[in-house]
C-alpha cells in the first residue's frame, strides 16, 4: 500500500510536467504563427503619403536654405519697354541661400542652384540671361562663402509651365577634388 501512495503522487507530478511542457510548446507555436501573420513593417516607399518637403540640405560644407519662390505671373515689367518679358506660362523667381558650415573659405563658383524639376520630371532652366535687369546687384550666386557667415542669397528666374506642380530646384557644389555633388530642395511657390 505504501508503494501505491507514492506511485499516485509520482504519476500526478509527471502529468503536471507533461501539461506544463505542452502549454509552453503550444504558446510558442501560437506566438510563431501570429508573428508570421502580422503585416510586415510599413515600408516608406509603399506608403501613400508624400514625403515631407525638404527646404534645407547640406552638401559637403555648404548648407542650402530655401528662402522664397514667387510666381511672378506671365509678364515682367522692366525699367524700359524693351526690358519687358512676356510668356504664355509663368515666371518664377527663386531665392536659395548658401552658408559655409566648414572651417575654411569656399571659393567663388563652387556652388550654385540649377534647374527646376516638377513632379512629372519636366526640366526648366534658368532664364537669368534674359532676366538680367530683374536680378539684384550684385548677383551673389556662386559667391565666396566664409565660415559661419550669414547665408548668401542666390536669385534666379525660371519660365515654368502653369500645370507644373511639386517643384524642386537643383543645388550643386564641388569638393576639393572637383567632384560635383547634386541634390534637390523643394520649392513652396507663393503668389
Coordinates of C-alpha atoms in Angstrom, one line a residue:
X1 CA 0.0 0.0 0.0
X2 CA 2.9 2.3 0.6
X3 CA 4.1 1.9 -2.9
X4 CA 0.7 2.8 -4.3
X5 CA 0.5 6.1 -2.5
X6 CA 4.0 7.1 -3.8
X7 CA 3.1 5.9 -7.3
X8 CA 0.0 8.1 -7.5
X9 CA 1.9 11.3 -6.4
X10 CA 4.6 10.4 -8.9
X11 CA 2.1 10.0 -11.7
X12 CA 0.4 13.3 -10.8
X13 CA 3.8 15.1 -10.9
X14 CA 4.6 13.5 -14.3
X15 CA 1.1 14.5 -15.7
X16 CA 1.6 18.1 -14.3
X17 CA 5.1 18.3 -16.0
X18 CA 3.7 17.0 -19.3
X19 CA 0.8 19.5 -19.2
X20 CA 3.3 22.3 -18.4
X21 CA 5.6 21.4 -21.3
X22 CA 2.5 21.0 -23.6
X23 CA 1.3 24.5 -22.6
X24 CA 4.8 26.0 -23.2
X25 CA 5.0 24.3 -26.7
X26 CA 1.5 25.5 -27.7
X27 CA 2.4 29.0 -26.5
X28 CA 5.5 29.1 -28.7
X29 CA 3.6 27.7 -31.7
X30 CA 0.8 30.2 -31.4
X31 CA 3.3 33.1 -31.0
X32 CA 5.2 32.0 -34.1
X33 CA 2.0 31.7 -36.2
X34 CA 0.7 35.1 -35.1
X35 CA 4.1 36.9 -35.8
X36 CA 4.1 35.4 -39.3
X37 CA 0.5 36.6 -40.0
X38 CA 1.3 40.1 -38.8
X39 CA 1.7 42.6 -41.7
X40 CA 5.3 43.5 -42.3
X41 CA 6.5 46.8 -41.0
X42 CA 5.4 49.7 -43.2
X43 CA 7.8 50.4 -46.0
X44 CA 8.1 54.2 -46.6
X45 CA 8.2 53.5 -50.3
X46 CA 4.8 51.8 -50.2
X47 CA 3.2 54.5 -48.0
X48 CA 0.7 56.6 -50.0
X49 CA 1.6 59.8 -48.1
X50 CA 4.0 62.0 -49.9
X51 CA 7.3 62.6 -48.2
X52 CA 7.7 65.7 -46.2
X53 CA 9.1 68.7 -48.1
X54 CA 12.8 69.4 -47.7
X55 CA 13.6 73.1 -47.6
X56 CA 17.2 72.8 -46.3
X57 CA 20.0 70.5 -47.3
X58 CA 23.8 70.3 -46.7
X59 CA 26.2 69.2 -49.4
X60 CA 29.8 68.9 -48.2
X61 CA 30.4 72.1 -46.1
X62 CA 27.6 74.1 -47.8
X63 CA 24.2 74.4 -46.3
X64 CA 21.5 75.4 -48.8
X65 CA 18.4 77.1 -47.4
X66 CA 15.2 77.7 -49.4
X67 CA 14.1 81.3 -48.9
X68 CA 11.4 82.0 -51.4
X69 CA 9.8 81.1 -54.7
X70 CA 7.4 83.7 -56.1
X71 CA 5.1 83.2 -59.1
X72 CA 5.6 86.5 -60.9
X73 CA 2.8 85.7 -63.5
X74 CA 3.3 85.9 -67.2
X75 CA 4.6 89.5 -67.5
X76 CA 7.7 91.1 -66.0
X77 CA 7.7 94.9 -66.5
X78 CA 11.2 96.3 -66.9
X79 CA 12.5 99.9 -66.5
X80 CA 12.1 100.4 -70.2
X81 CA 9.5 98.8 -72.5
X82 CA 12.3 96.8 -74.3
X83 CA 13.2 95.2 -70.9
X84 CA 9.7 93.7 -70.5
X85 CA 9.5 89.9 -70.5
X86 CA 6.3 88.0 -71.5
X87 CA 5.4 84.4 -71.5
X88 CA 2.2 82.3 -72.1
X89 CA 3.1 80.4 -68.9
X90 CA 4.6 81.9 -65.7
X91 CA 7.8 83.3 -64.4
X92 CA 9.1 82.1 -61.0
X93 CA 11.7 84.0 -59.0
X94 CA 13.6 81.6 -56.8
X95 CA 15.9 82.6 -53.9
X96 CA 18.1 80.0 -52.2
X97 CA 20.7 81.0 -49.7
X98 CA 24.1 79.2 -49.1
X99 CA 26.1 79.1 -45.9
X100 CA 29.6 77.7 -45.3
X101 CA 29.4 75.3 -42.3
X102 CA 33.1 74.4 -42.7
X103 CA 36.3 75.9 -41.2
X104 CA 37.9 77.5 -44.3
X105 CA 36.7 79.8 -47.1
X106 CA 34.8 78.2 -50.0
X107 CA 36.0 79.9 -53.2
X108 CA 33.8 81.5 -55.8
X109 CA 31.9 79.5 -58.4
X110 CA 32.0 76.3 -56.3
X111 CA 28.2 76.3 -55.5
X112 CA 25.1 77.3 -57.5
X113 CA 21.4 76.5 -57.9
X114 CA 20.4 74.8 -61.2
X115 CA 17.3 73.8 -63.0
X116 CA 13.8 73.4 -61.6
X117 CA 12.2 69.9 -62.0
X118 CA 8.5 69.3 -61.5
X119 CA 6.7 66.1 -60.2
X120 CA 6.4 64.8 -63.7
X121 CA 10.2 65.1 -64.4
X122 CA 9.9 68.2 -66.6
X123 CA 13.0 70.3 -66.5
X124 CA 13.0 74.1 -66.6
X125 CA 16.3 76.1 -67.0
X126 CA 17.1 79.5 -65.6
X127 CA 16.4 82.5 -67.8
X128 CA 18.8 84.8 -65.9
X129 CA 20.5 85.9 -69.2
X130 CA 17.1 87.2 -70.4
X131 CA 16.0 88.4 -66.9
X132 CA 19.3 90.2 -66.2
X133 CA 17.6 93.5 -65.5
X134 CA 15.4 91.9 -62.8
X135 CA 18.3 90.4 -60.8
X136 CA 19.7 92.0 -57.7
X137 CA 23.1 93.8 -57.9
X138 CA 25.5 92.3 -57.2
X139 CA 24.5 88.8 -58.3
X140 CA 25.7 86.6 -55.4
X141 CA 25.2 83.2 -57.0
X142 CA 28.4 81.3 -56.5
X143 CA 29.9 84.0 -54.3
X144 CA 32.8 83.3 -51.9
X145 CA 31.5 81.7 -48.7
X146 CA 33.3 82.5 -45.4
X147 CA 32.9 80.1 -42.5
X148 CA 29.7 80.6 -40.4
X149 CA 28.9 84.0 -42.0
X150 CA 25.2 84.7 -42.7
X151 CA 23.7 82.8 -45.6
X152 CA 24.2 84.5 -49.0
X153 CA 21.2 84.6 -51.3
X154 CA 21.2 83.4 -54.9
X155 CA 18.3 84.6 -57.1
X156 CA 17.3 83.0 -60.3
X157 CA 14.3 83.4 -62.7
X158 CA 12.7 80.5 -64.5
X159 CA 9.9 80.2 -67.1
X160 CA 7.7 77.3 -65.8
X161 CA 4.6 75.6 -67.2
X162 CA 1.3 76.6 -65.5
X163 CA 0.4 73.0 -64.9
X164 CA 3.7 72.1 -63.2
X165 CA 3.5 71.2 -59.5
X166 CA 5.7 69.6 -56.9
X167 CA 8.6 71.9 -57.9
X168 CA 12.2 71.3 -56.7
X169 CA 15.3 73.2 -57.5
X170 CA 18.7 71.5 -58.0
X171 CA 21.6 72.5 -55.8
X172 CA 25.1 71.9 -56.8
X173 CA 28.6 72.1 -55.3
X174 CA 32.1 70.8 -56.0
X175 CA 34.5 69.3 -53.5
X176 CA 38.3 69.8 -53.4
X177 CA 38.8 67.1 -56.0
X178 CA 36.4 68.8 -58.5
X179 CA 33.8 66.1 -57.9
X180 CA 30.3 67.6 -58.3
X181 CA 27.6 66.9 -55.8
X182 CA 24.0 67.5 -56.7
X183 CA 20.7 67.2 -54.9
X184 CA 17.3 68.9 -54.8
X185 CA 15.3 71.0 -52.3
X186 CA 11.6 71.6 -52.5
X187 CA 10.0 74.9 -53.5
X188 CA 7.0 76.5 -51.9
X189 CA 5.7 78.8 -54.6
X190 CA 3.7 81.8 -53.5
X191 CA 1.9 84.5 -55.5

